[in-house]
C-alpha cells in the first residue's frame, strides 16, 4: 500500500497538476479566479482547456462532459468526444475554452418546477473552477453549475455556492468586530459519514421491489435481526472487505479522502467516512462516493443499497453531516479558545448556531424531507422528526451560568463575565455523547444526523449556511452599532441564550417523554415530508433566502413543487410495484402451496390420518390470500383516483394518507403468509437471505 500517495488524486486536475502543466501566467490567472470566485477570462480558459485535454487524453480520456447536479438529487453528464475533423478524413483531439466554461445541454427533461417553459428547453452549464475537473470512465468531467437561460437555478451546486458566500460575508463582519482584519473569507467545512447496505446481486435481481424502489416492500422479520449487536464494528467479511478495498482505491484516485470504514448496526450495513473538506467539494465527493459504491459493488457480485430504509424492522441508513466553519487562515471558529477574547468569539458563533437551529427548525426538517427518509425519521434507531440540539451537560451549564449571571461552580470560582474570564474547561470529546440527537455539538463541529443516506448533502448545507448567515447578520447589525462592544456582546449572548435555549436537549431523543416535552417547549414535530414541505413557502423563509441571495422566491416555489411531485411519484412507483408483486408473485405462490396442501390433506384423509394441520393452514392461508387480493384491488382503485386531485399538496397528502395505508395492508397480509408458507414456494429471497446472504 505504499503506492497510496502516488495513487491519490491521480485522476484529478488539481492544484499541483495545474501548477505543473499550466504556463505560469495562466496558472496565476486561474488561481486568482478560483480564490476570488470571479468569472474566467476566455483567453485564459482556452489555454486551460487545451492543457486539461492533453492531460486527460494522457489518462485515456476520449470525451468530456459537464458534470452537474440537477434537482433529481443525483448527478448528470452528457458526453462529447474531443474529436474534430481535419483534411483528408482525419481527426484531431480538440477542446476549446468556451467548451470548458459553458455547455448547453438540452434541459427539458430535468425537473424545473415550472421555471423553464417547455419551449425554452435549453439550459446551460457553467464551470465551477472551485471544484477540480477529473477523469472518470474515459471522460474528462468538469464540475458545473446548471441554470436556465434566464439565469434561474436548476441545480443544487449554485445555491450551495451562494450560501457559502452568504455565510462567509456575515462571518467576516463578525470577525472584524473582534478586531480581526486578516481574515478575508470564512469557509464551511463538511465531512459526511455515509451508511449503506450490501446485498447479493443475484438475490437483488429476483426482487422487483429492490430493482424499482431500492427498498423491500414485502418481507417478514427474520428470526435474527440486529438485537445481538454483533455486526456493529464486527469483523468485515472477505467479500465485503474486497469491495471496501477497491472502493477506497477508486475514491483515492479521484481525490476523495476516504478515511474510515466499518460495519454498522444492522446486518449487511456498513459505513464510510471521509476526511472533511470545503462544502462544495464535499458535496461533489459524496456524489462520487455514492456512484462508485454502486459501480464497485457490481464488480463484486453485490448491489449497494443507498435507500434510507431498505428493510423494515432493522436500522435504516443515514448520512451524518459534520459541519463547521473555518477562516481562510485555518482557524476553526467552533473550537473553544484559550483566551477570554477567543472564548467570547466562540460563544458568539455558538449562540449564532443555537439561534439559527431554533429559528429555522422547519427548514432543517425540510432539508432532509423525502418519501424514503420518512420511513426512517422517528423510527427507533433514527433521530426523531423533532429538531433539537445537543450541547452536552458541561457546555449547557456554562451557557446557563452566562444567561443567569451565576457562577459556574464546577469549574470556576467566580461569576463568568464574557470577554474577561477564560471559559472553564469542559471535556470536548465526551465519548458518551448523545447518539440520539438530530443536531449535536461534537467538540469543534456540529453533526446533523437527520439526513437520509440517499440525500445530496447540498440541500442541508444550503440551509445550514443560510440560517447561520442570518443569525450572524443580525448579530453584526446589532454589535456594529454598539458603543461598548464587550457590554453589547454580553447582553446579546445572554438574551440569545434565554430566547433560544428551548432548542437545547441533552436527553434521549428517541423517548416518548421527549415528544411530550418538545411539544410543551413549542418545538415543531413535522412527522412527514408532506407536513414539512409547505414551510418552504412561508413568508419568513422566502424572505430569508431572498435576502441572502441564495434562492429567489420563484426558485423556492419551483423547488417546493418539485419536491411535492417527487414525493408522490416515488410512492406511486412503489404502489405499482407492490401491486405487481402481490398479484403476480405472492398470490400464485400461496395458491400453489395451498393446492399442494389440499392434495396432501386429501391423501391423508384416504389413509384416515390426521390432516388437521393441513386443513388449518389451508383455511388461514387461503383466507389471507383473499384478503391480500382485496387489499390489492382497493390499492389499484385508489391509485386510479389519484390523478384527479390537481392540487399538488392535496395530491401528495393523498399518497401519504391513502396509498401508503393501502400498501401497508397489502404488506401485512403478505408478510403473514410468508411466515406460514413453505420456503420452496416463497417467490423471492427473504429478509434472512438478503441480510445474511453476503
Ligand atoms: P465519529 O463521529 O465517528 O466519532 P469523528 O468525530 O472523528 O468521527 O469525525 C466524523 C466526521 O467528521 C469525519 O468525516 C470528519 O472528517 C468530520 N470532521 C472532523 N472535523 C470536522 C470539521 N472541522 N468540519 C467538518 N467535518 C469535520
Ligand atoms: Mg459521527
XYZ file of C-alpha atoms and ligand atoms in Angstrom:
722
model
C 0.000 0.000 0.000
C 2.994 2.260 -0.185
C 1.623 3.399 -3.526
C -1.290 5.284 -1.999
C 0.322 8.742 -2.066
C 1.079 8.336 -5.782
C -2.350 6.913 -6.472
C -4.181 9.633 -4.571
C -5.763 12.163 -6.882
C -4.093 10.737 -9.997
C -7.316 11.339 -11.967
C -7.795 14.881 -10.703
C -6.762 18.097 -12.387
C -5.828 19.564 -9.041
C -3.723 22.409 -7.812
C -0.404 20.649 -8.266
C -1.250 19.417 -11.776
C -2.315 22.952 -12.705
C 0.888 24.358 -11.324
C 2.978 21.810 -13.147
C 1.226 21.859 -16.536
C -0.112 25.386 -16.997
C 2.028 28.309 -18.178
C 2.884 30.460 -15.170
C 0.685 33.386 -16.196
C -2.295 31.159 -16.903
C -1.904 29.415 -13.577
C -1.815 32.745 -11.774
C -4.918 33.993 -13.573
C -6.793 30.798 -12.893
C -5.769 30.767 -9.258
C -6.978 34.336 -8.886
C -10.307 33.372 -10.395
C -10.653 30.429 -8.050
C -9.702 32.370 -4.928
C -11.881 35.360 -5.704
C -14.751 33.411 -7.245
C -14.555 35.591 -10.393
C -15.561 34.524 -13.918
C -12.777 33.136 -16.071
C -11.366 35.125 -18.964
C -11.841 33.352 -22.337
C -8.177 33.611 -23.299
C -7.155 32.000 -20.045
C -9.880 29.392 -20.492
C -8.520 28.468 -23.936
C -5.106 27.693 -22.513
C -6.537 25.820 -19.521
C -8.835 23.775 -21.786
C -6.044 22.740 -24.094
C -3.749 21.711 -21.243
C -6.588 19.938 -19.470
C -7.426 17.995 -22.623
C -3.826 16.836 -23.141
C -3.666 15.770 -19.520
C -6.993 13.891 -19.779
C -6.084 12.219 -23.091
C -2.898 11.053 -21.412
C -5.116 9.252 -18.902
C -7.118 7.586 -21.657
C -9.964 10.094 -21.959
C -11.685 10.438 -25.333
C -14.674 12.505 -24.209
C -15.506 15.406 -21.959
C -18.662 16.095 -20.016
C -20.069 18.887 -17.956
C -20.879 17.119 -14.722
C -23.782 18.716 -12.880
C -26.253 18.156 -10.079
C -29.834 18.707 -11.210
C -32.832 18.649 -8.918
C -33.133 14.871 -9.216
C -30.616 14.706 -6.388
C -28.088 12.716 -8.402
C -25.543 13.797 -10.981
C -25.988 14.212 -14.714
C -23.489 14.000 -17.536
C -23.645 14.222 -21.321
C -20.516 13.118 -23.121
C -18.978 14.789 -26.167
C -15.858 13.446 -27.751
C -12.799 15.611 -28.290
C -12.678 14.706 -31.987
C -12.648 17.438 -34.571
C -12.394 16.615 -38.328
C -9.398 17.751 -40.357
C -8.468 17.445 -44.019
C -8.187 14.028 -45.560
C -10.746 12.351 -43.330
C -8.661 12.618 -40.170
C -9.497 13.939 -36.753
C -7.617 15.750 -34.067
C -8.430 15.907 -30.390
C -9.649 19.379 -29.592
C -11.123 21.143 -26.586
C -11.725 24.866 -26.512
C -12.062 27.366 -23.707
C -15.698 28.058 -24.394
C -16.467 24.345 -24.176
C -14.736 24.291 -20.828
C -16.565 27.230 -19.314
C -20.021 26.795 -20.786
C -22.191 23.958 -22.031
C -25.729 23.851 -23.360
C -27.349 20.544 -22.567
C -30.978 20.125 -23.588
C -32.541 20.616 -20.210
C -36.159 19.883 -20.968
C -36.218 16.554 -19.190
C -34.839 17.730 -15.882
C -37.267 18.818 -13.184
C -37.598 22.582 -13.134
C -40.849 23.083 -11.237
C -42.169 25.377 -13.938
C -39.096 27.617 -14.021
C -38.455 26.848 -17.628
C -41.250 26.890 -20.151
C -41.150 23.737 -22.236
C -40.462 25.623 -25.455
C -37.407 27.073 -23.730
C -35.752 23.709 -23.467
C -32.225 24.965 -23.214
C -30.328 25.265 -20.021
C -26.674 25.967 -19.655
C -23.911 24.643 -17.516
C -21.012 26.747 -16.311
C -17.716 25.526 -14.914
C -17.256 25.921 -11.174
C -13.473 26.312 -11.045
C -13.538 25.846 -7.257
C -14.197 22.134 -7.882
C -11.430 20.301 -9.694
C -12.040 18.559 -13.013
C -11.371 14.830 -13.058
C -11.243 11.828 -15.370
C -13.832 9.116 -14.865
C -14.639 6.249 -17.232
C -12.696 7.730 -20.141
C -14.310 11.147 -19.826
C -12.961 14.431 -18.593
C -15.609 15.548 -16.075
C -15.971 19.263 -15.493
C -17.986 20.139 -12.377
C -20.543 22.729 -13.409
C -23.487 24.755 -12.225
C -26.738 24.351 -14.153
C -29.068 27.264 -14.958
C -31.918 28.116 -17.265
C -31.283 30.710 -19.930
C -32.846 33.491 -17.914
C -30.449 32.708 -15.094
C -32.734 30.745 -12.828
C -31.038 27.987 -10.991
C -31.880 24.398 -11.931
C -29.348 22.611 -9.763
C -28.015 22.153 -6.243
C -24.499 23.404 -6.737
C -25.339 27.040 -7.478
C -27.372 27.698 -4.329
C -24.720 25.875 -2.326
C -22.025 28.207 -3.651
C -24.303 31.187 -2.979
C -24.930 30.051 0.599
C -21.189 29.687 1.165
C -20.778 33.289 0.051
C -23.597 34.412 2.342
C -22.173 32.856 5.488
C -18.654 33.966 4.638
C -19.745 37.578 4.243
C -21.530 37.672 7.599
C -18.853 35.743 9.477
C -16.194 38.162 8.292
C -18.316 41.085 9.522
C -18.448 39.486 12.961
C -14.737 38.720 12.970
C -13.943 42.346 12.148
C -15.818 43.338 15.313
C -13.403 41.214 17.284
C -10.597 43.206 15.712
C -9.643 40.569 13.178
C -8.534 42.281 9.989
C -6.553 39.461 8.435
C -9.363 37.066 7.580
C -10.928 37.593 4.165
C -13.199 34.589 3.888
C -14.886 32.074 6.124
C -15.038 28.548 4.748
C -17.649 25.974 5.618
C -16.172 22.518 6.109
C -18.178 19.330 5.763
C -17.440 15.668 6.369
C -20.397 13.402 5.512
C -20.412 9.906 7.013
C -22.182 7.614 4.540
C -24.129 4.494 5.527
C -25.160 1.790 3.055
C -26.256 -1.820 2.699
C -24.696 -4.500 0.529
C -26.797 -7.369 -0.799
C -26.080 -10.186 -3.183
C -26.658 -9.240 -6.814
C -28.472 -12.442 -7.743
C -30.913 -12.039 -4.882
C -31.378 -8.386 -5.706
C -32.234 -9.303 -9.290
C -35.066 -11.528 -8.195
C -36.786 -8.795 -6.196
C -38.659 -6.245 -8.249
C -39.176 -4.030 -5.214
C -35.423 -3.628 -4.819
C -34.953 -3.087 -8.542
C -37.662 -0.440 -8.922
C -37.802 1.138 -5.485
C -34.463 0.434 -3.818
C -36.301 -0.886 -0.778
C -38.221 -4.012 0.113
C -41.992 -3.615 0.008
C -42.529 -7.067 1.497
C -40.674 -9.261 3.933
C -41.316 -10.845 7.290
C -38.829 -10.135 10.046
C -36.209 -12.909 10.247
C -35.552 -14.870 13.467
C -32.377 -12.861 13.950
C -32.054 -9.159 13.315
C -29.618 -6.759 14.906
C -30.580 -7.453 18.517
C -27.299 -9.147 19.353
C -25.307 -6.048 18.338
C -22.819 -8.416 16.796
C -22.497 -6.628 13.479
C -21.562 -3.131 14.647
C -17.794 -2.735 14.223
C -17.637 -6.514 13.703
C -15.034 -8.299 11.603
C -15.589 -7.438 7.950
C -16.385 -10.437 5.752
C -13.896 -11.176 2.952
C -16.273 -10.307 0.114
C -17.235 -7.030 1.737
C -13.639 -6.308 2.588
C -12.590 -6.792 -1.051
C -15.336 -4.375 -2.059
C -14.242 -1.785 0.502
C -10.633 -2.063 -0.556
C -11.404 -1.448 -4.198
C -13.812 1.357 -3.312
C -11.138 3.124 -1.270
C -8.681 2.888 -4.131
C -11.127 4.176 -6.725
C -12.084 7.053 -4.438
C -8.487 7.920 -3.675
C -7.706 8.084 -7.388
C -10.454 10.685 -7.670
C -9.030 12.640 -4.778
C -11.783 11.656 -2.337
C -10.388 11.485 1.188
C -11.979 8.150 2.136
C -10.784 7.527 5.668
C -12.865 5.264 7.870
C -14.820 2.107 7.065
C -16.673 -0.244 9.325
C -19.702 -2.459 9.758
C -22.795 -0.673 11.012
C -25.546 -1.714 13.416
C -27.767 -3.702 11.037
C -26.658 -6.922 9.382
C -25.280 -6.160 5.880
C -24.951 -2.472 6.788
C -21.690 -0.555 6.531
C -20.297 2.953 6.705
C -17.673 5.048 5.005
C -16.448 8.396 6.317
C -14.156 10.796 4.500
C -11.895 13.456 5.965
C -13.749 16.744 5.860
C -13.188 19.365 3.179
C -14.881 22.528 1.873
C -18.633 22.187 1.423
C -18.933 22.196 -2.336
C -16.122 19.707 -2.771
C -17.614 17.567 -0.005
C -20.906 17.610 -1.922
C -19.187 16.628 -5.191
C -17.196 13.935 -3.448
C -20.203 12.500 -1.687
C -21.948 12.166 -5.058
C -18.888 10.403 -6.462
C -18.755 8.171 -3.403
C -22.360 7.059 -3.843
C -21.835 6.482 -7.566
C -18.690 4.448 -7.017
C -20.270 2.427 -4.219
C -22.787 1.181 -6.771
C -20.262 0.594 -9.532
C -17.687 -1.171 -7.402
C -20.364 -3.327 -5.750
C -21.423 -4.585 -9.177
C -17.884 -5.828 -9.804
C -18.100 -7.949 -6.667
C -21.462 -9.512 -7.442
C -23.061 -7.164 -4.936
C -25.575 -4.350 -5.027
C -25.190 -1.280 -2.853
C -28.490 -0.057 -1.409
C -28.477 3.622 -0.584
C -32.171 3.786 0.301
C -32.902 5.294 3.712
C -34.914 2.292 4.838
C -34.375 -0.792 2.674
C -35.655 -3.199 5.334
C -38.432 -2.814 7.840
C -37.558 -3.751 11.403
C -33.823 -3.155 11.102
C -31.959 0.149 11.089
C -32.196 2.408 8.122
C -29.252 4.260 6.617
C -28.417 7.853 7.318
C -25.756 10.313 6.453
C -24.174 12.351 9.214
C -23.352 15.826 8.037
C -20.417 17.075 10.111
C -20.343 20.820 9.674
C -18.038 23.557 10.830
C -16.797 26.999 9.899
C -13.155 27.951 9.496
C -11.308 31.085 8.481
C -9.157 31.263 5.370
C -6.265 31.449 7.819
C -7.141 27.968 9.047
C -8.845 28.676 12.364
C -11.917 26.601 13.261
C -14.464 29.094 14.600
C -16.197 26.406 16.677
C -13.038 25.466 18.512
C -13.310 26.801 22.069
C -10.366 29.110 22.583
C -7.710 29.529 25.224
C -8.025 33.247 25.878
C -11.035 35.197 27.163
C -11.398 37.006 23.844
C -11.264 33.772 21.843
C -13.893 32.301 24.101
C -16.222 35.233 23.704
C -15.891 34.817 19.946
C -16.507 31.069 20.176
C -19.600 31.664 22.304
C -20.951 34.196 19.865
C -20.607 31.787 16.949
C -22.088 29.005 19.076
C -25.124 31.100 20.006
C -25.500 32.040 16.344
C -25.996 28.355 15.557
C -28.330 27.822 18.526
C -30.469 30.715 17.342
C -30.397 29.543 13.726
C -31.436 25.985 14.587
C -34.288 27.255 16.741
C -35.491 29.935 14.315
C -35.332 27.592 11.340
C -36.204 24.162 12.714
C -38.718 23.976 9.904
C -36.163 24.483 7.143
C -33.726 21.991 8.659
C -36.541 19.458 8.674
C -37.402 20.355 5.069
C -33.765 19.919 4.058
C -33.911 16.197 4.871
C -37.500 15.528 3.799
C -38.192 12.750 1.305
C -40.566 9.835 0.943
C -37.748 7.441 1.780
C -36.460 9.316 4.808
C -39.992 9.441 6.264
C -39.664 5.727 6.980
C -36.568 6.408 8.994
C -37.018 9.659 10.906
C -38.835 8.970 14.105
C -38.159 5.254 13.808
C -36.492 3.695 16.802
C -32.987 3.936 15.511
C -33.026 7.316 13.786
C -33.253 10.795 15.161
C -36.832 11.940 15.688
C -38.519 14.330 13.281
C -38.232 16.965 16.017
C -35.212 19.196 15.546
C -33.254 19.819 18.739
C -29.660 20.412 19.666
C -27.252 18.515 21.914
C -24.524 20.502 23.633
C -23.514 18.166 26.444
C -24.016 18.877 30.127
C -20.913 20.967 30.690
C -21.406 23.374 27.849
C -25.105 23.681 28.666
C -24.235 24.541 32.263
C -21.777 27.146 31.087
C -24.448 28.743 28.918
C -26.848 28.683 31.824
C -24.282 30.392 34.021
C -23.812 33.066 31.395
C -27.527 33.544 30.999
C -28.315 33.841 34.691
C -25.096 35.564 35.659
C -24.486 32.861 38.251
C -21.155 31.282 38.791
C -20.396 28.065 37.047
C -19.399 26.225 40.193
C -17.871 23.041 38.913
C -15.040 24.699 37.071
C -14.705 28.315 38.041
C -14.592 30.192 41.291
C -16.240 33.442 40.333
C -19.033 34.678 38.177
C -18.333 34.375 34.497
C -18.009 37.534 32.510
C -17.563 37.189 28.827
C -14.525 38.765 27.366
C -12.835 38.820 30.748
C -12.861 35.257 32.022
C -11.351 32.191 30.495
C -14.023 29.722 29.537
C -13.936 26.905 32.061
C -12.506 23.736 30.653
C -15.113 21.247 29.569
C -14.469 17.789 28.196
C -14.545 18.342 24.483
C -14.683 14.849 23.232
C -17.193 13.373 25.620
C -17.260 9.836 24.377
C -20.706 9.101 25.749
C -22.048 11.846 23.572
C -25.621 11.636 22.599
C -26.257 9.455 19.537
C -29.980 10.200 19.564
C -29.732 13.917 18.933
C -30.541 15.193 15.462
C -28.047 18.027 15.798
C -25.117 17.540 18.123
C -22.174 19.737 19.004
C -19.202 17.386 18.964
C -16.361 19.453 20.334
C -15.450 21.682 17.406
C -18.155 20.937 14.831
C -21.824 20.091 14.590
C -23.161 16.754 13.469
C -26.526 16.976 11.704
C -27.859 13.430 11.739
C -31.263 13.661 10.114
C -30.067 13.212 6.556
C -31.097 10.061 4.760
C -28.367 8.048 3.084
C -29.505 8.877 -0.473
C -29.659 12.615 0.028
C -27.394 15.069 -1.678
C -25.572 16.880 1.114
C -26.070 20.091 -0.863
C -29.610 20.707 0.451
C -28.959 20.569 4.200
C -25.777 22.593 3.812
C -27.525 25.266 1.746
C -29.979 25.605 4.619
C -27.391 25.451 7.393
C -25.140 28.025 5.773
C -28.007 30.397 5.122
C -29.661 30.198 8.527
C -26.368 30.700 10.353
C -25.573 33.566 7.971
C -28.863 35.131 9.057
C -28.031 34.848 12.794
C -24.605 36.333 12.153
C -26.110 39.129 10.095
C -28.439 40.077 12.941
C -25.588 39.901 15.426
C -23.309 42.036 13.287
C -26.073 44.606 12.702
C -26.536 44.966 16.435
C -22.912 44.896 17.509
C -21.711 47.303 14.845
C -23.972 49.936 16.428
C -22.674 49.375 19.957
C -20.660 51.960 21.879
C -19.277 49.437 24.320
C -18.601 46.235 22.381
C -17.982 43.950 25.356
C -21.096 45.133 27.116
C -23.193 44.739 23.970
C -21.728 41.300 23.339
C -22.597 40.159 26.850
C -26.135 41.421 26.528
C -26.584 39.845 23.110
C -25.289 36.435 24.132
C -27.390 36.405 27.327
C -30.501 37.430 25.500
C -29.964 34.905 22.714
C -29.422 32.017 25.112
C -32.521 32.941 27.071
C -34.641 33.177 23.967
C -33.445 30.044 22.211
C -32.439 27.595 24.930
C -35.632 25.612 24.353
C -33.903 24.027 21.338
C -31.189 22.522 23.566
C -31.912 18.997 24.691
C -29.314 16.633 26.085
C -31.589 13.683 26.912
C -32.815 10.664 24.974
C -34.237 11.906 21.700
C -35.858 8.529 20.984
C -38.071 8.559 24.052
C -41.790 9.293 24.123
C -41.286 11.701 27.025
C -39.204 13.867 24.722
C -42.078 14.136 22.265
C -44.292 15.490 25.036
C -41.575 17.722 26.426
C -40.779 19.102 22.956
C -44.412 19.908 22.435
C -44.591 21.814 25.691
C -41.497 23.746 24.619
C -43.277 24.682 21.417
C -40.875 22.826 19.135
C -42.076 21.592 15.777
C -42.736 17.929 15.113
C -43.184 17.637 11.363
C -43.564 13.907 11.078
C -43.865 13.558 7.323
C -42.466 15.209 4.219
C -45.922 16.471 3.359
C -46.136 18.244 6.735
C -42.698 19.754 6.305
C -42.618 20.987 2.701
C -45.199 23.799 2.980
C -42.771 25.541 5.367
C -40.626 26.261 2.312
C -43.028 28.851 1.042
C -43.808 30.620 4.309
C -43.242 34.359 4.256
C -40.423 34.084 6.796
C -38.455 31.523 4.801
C -38.965 33.104 1.401
C -37.610 36.329 2.852
C -34.616 34.579 4.390
C -33.384 33.005 1.166
C -34.112 36.036 -0.915
C -32.322 38.426 1.417
C -29.168 36.302 1.354
C -29.449 35.858 -2.421
C -29.494 32.075 -2.126
C -32.902 31.430 -3.700
C -35.284 33.845 -5.345
C -38.937 33.418 -4.370
C -39.578 31.834 -7.728
C -36.753 29.353 -7.176
C -38.206 28.424 -3.790
C -41.664 27.869 -5.238
C -40.248 25.736 -8.018
C -38.335 23.602 -5.551
C -41.421 23.204 -3.437
C -43.337 21.953 -6.481
C -40.573 19.577 -7.490
C -40.321 18.051 -4.022
C -44.071 17.535 -3.682
C -44.210 15.948 -7.084
C -41.234 13.729 -6.398
C -42.814 12.541 -3.157
C -45.994 11.436 -4.940
C -44.047 9.880 -7.808
C -41.879 7.780 -5.522
C -44.894 6.384 -3.693
C -46.714 5.837 -6.974
C -43.889 3.669 -8.285
C -43.772 1.771 -5.007
C -47.521 1.180 -5.065
C -47.480 -0.096 -8.649
C -44.594 -2.386 -7.786
C -46.407 -3.706 -4.716
C -49.455 -4.476 -6.864
C -47.328 -6.387 -9.389
C -45.537 -8.443 -6.775
C -48.669 -9.226 -4.792
C -50.711 -10.266 -7.808
C -48.115 -11.952 -9.963
C -45.723 -13.490 -7.449
C -47.210 -13.839 -3.991
C -50.810 -14.702 -4.805
C -49.908 -17.514 -7.237
C -47.190 -18.858 -4.933
C -49.506 -19.130 -1.956
C -52.238 -20.625 -4.169
C -49.834 -23.281 -5.360
C -48.818 -24.121 -1.820
C -52.443 -24.273 -0.684
C -53.244 -26.536 -3.588
C -50.362 -28.819 -2.614
C -51.675 -28.828 0.961
C -55.129 -29.733 -0.363
C -53.873 -32.758 -2.228
C -51.818 -33.823 0.776
C -54.824 -33.409 3.061
C -56.942 -35.459 0.634
C -54.361 -38.223 0.565
C -54.041 -38.235 4.344
C -57.838 -38.436 4.576
C -57.849 -41.541 2.437
C -55.473 -43.162 4.908
C -57.607 -41.976 7.800
C -54.558 -39.977 9.045
C -54.654 -36.653 10.871
C -54.950 -33.819 8.340
C -55.923 -31.135 10.837
C -52.684 -29.109 10.472
C -53.075 -29.149 6.713
C -56.672 -28.101 6.961
C -55.889 -25.302 9.363
C -53.164 -23.929 7.059
C -55.406 -24.282 4.025
C -58.042 -22.244 5.804
C -55.806 -19.496 7.160
C -53.592 -19.126 4.094
C -56.419 -19.006 1.606
C -58.257 -16.515 3.803
C -55.165 -14.285 3.966
C -54.569 -14.621 0.245
C -58.132 -13.498 -0.373
C -57.710 -10.550 1.981
C -54.470 -9.561 0.283
C -56.154 -9.782 -3.091
C -58.952 -7.486 -1.999
C -56.440 -5.057 -0.495
C -54.634 -5.029 -3.838
C -57.884 -4.253 -5.630
C -58.507 -1.342 -3.273
C -54.968 -0.059 -3.825
C -55.459 -0.282 -7.592
C -58.715 1.644 -7.402
C -57.206 4.320 -5.153
C -54.247 4.692 -7.499
C -56.628 5.256 -10.385
C -58.313 8.054 -8.461
C -55.040 9.898 -7.696
C -54.640 11.875 -10.939
C -57.989 13.590 -10.404
C -56.508 15.518 -7.449
C -54.995 18.530 -9.132
C -53.734 20.475 -6.120
C -50.110 19.365 -5.629
C -50.208 19.441 -1.845
C -53.521 17.589 -1.678
C -52.166 15.103 -4.173
C -49.106 14.423 -2.012
C -51.304 14.172 1.097
C -53.441 11.601 -0.678
C -50.390 9.452 -1.323
C -49.362 9.689 2.312
C -52.795 9.067 3.836
C -54.464 6.720 1.370
C -51.882 4.976 -0.795
C -49.310 4.300 1.929
C -52.070 2.928 4.148
C -53.308 0.640 1.354
C -49.773 -0.588 0.764
C -49.373 -1.336 4.456
C -52.478 -3.534 4.420
C -51.271 -5.479 1.389
C -47.921 -5.981 3.030
C -49.372 -7.063 6.357
C -51.296 -9.905 4.680
C -48.335 -10.918 2.527
C -45.857 -10.965 5.416
C -48.268 -13.051 7.478
C -48.488 -15.575 4.634
C -44.707 -15.651 4.263
C -44.451 -16.910 7.835
C -46.717 -19.883 7.041
C -45.618 -20.758 3.534
C -43.031 -23.422 2.744
C -39.690 -21.876 1.776
C -39.557 -23.569 -1.591
C -42.838 -21.918 -2.568
C -41.956 -18.389 -1.500
C -41.352 -16.482 -4.733
C -38.466 -14.245 -3.689
C -35.419 -14.114 -1.435
C -36.428 -13.420 2.163
C -35.031 -10.898 4.638
C -32.930 -13.716 6.036
C -31.418 -14.397 2.604
C -30.806 -10.735 1.879
C -29.421 -9.698 5.248
C -27.246 -12.707 5.890
C -26.539 -13.829 2.336
C -23.324 -11.970 1.603
P -17.150 9.959 14.734
O -18.265 10.960 14.623
O -17.481 8.684 14.018
O -16.685 9.764 16.128
P -15.174 11.959 14.006
O -15.812 12.819 15.014
O -13.688 11.794 14.086
O -15.866 10.530 13.952
O -15.460 12.537 12.567
C -16.592 12.271 11.854
C -16.545 13.099 10.611
O -16.446 14.465 10.963
C -15.381 12.832 9.660
O -15.863 12.784 8.345
C -14.503 14.024 9.877
O -13.705 14.321 8.773
C -15.526 15.095 10.127
N -14.965 16.308 10.727
C -13.993 16.412 11.660
N -13.698 17.706 11.888
C -14.507 18.452 11.083
C -14.663 19.849 10.832
N -13.949 20.776 11.470
N -15.584 20.207 9.919
C -16.319 19.320 9.266
N -16.210 17.997 9.450
C -15.312 17.560 10.347
Mg -20.149 10.678 13.713
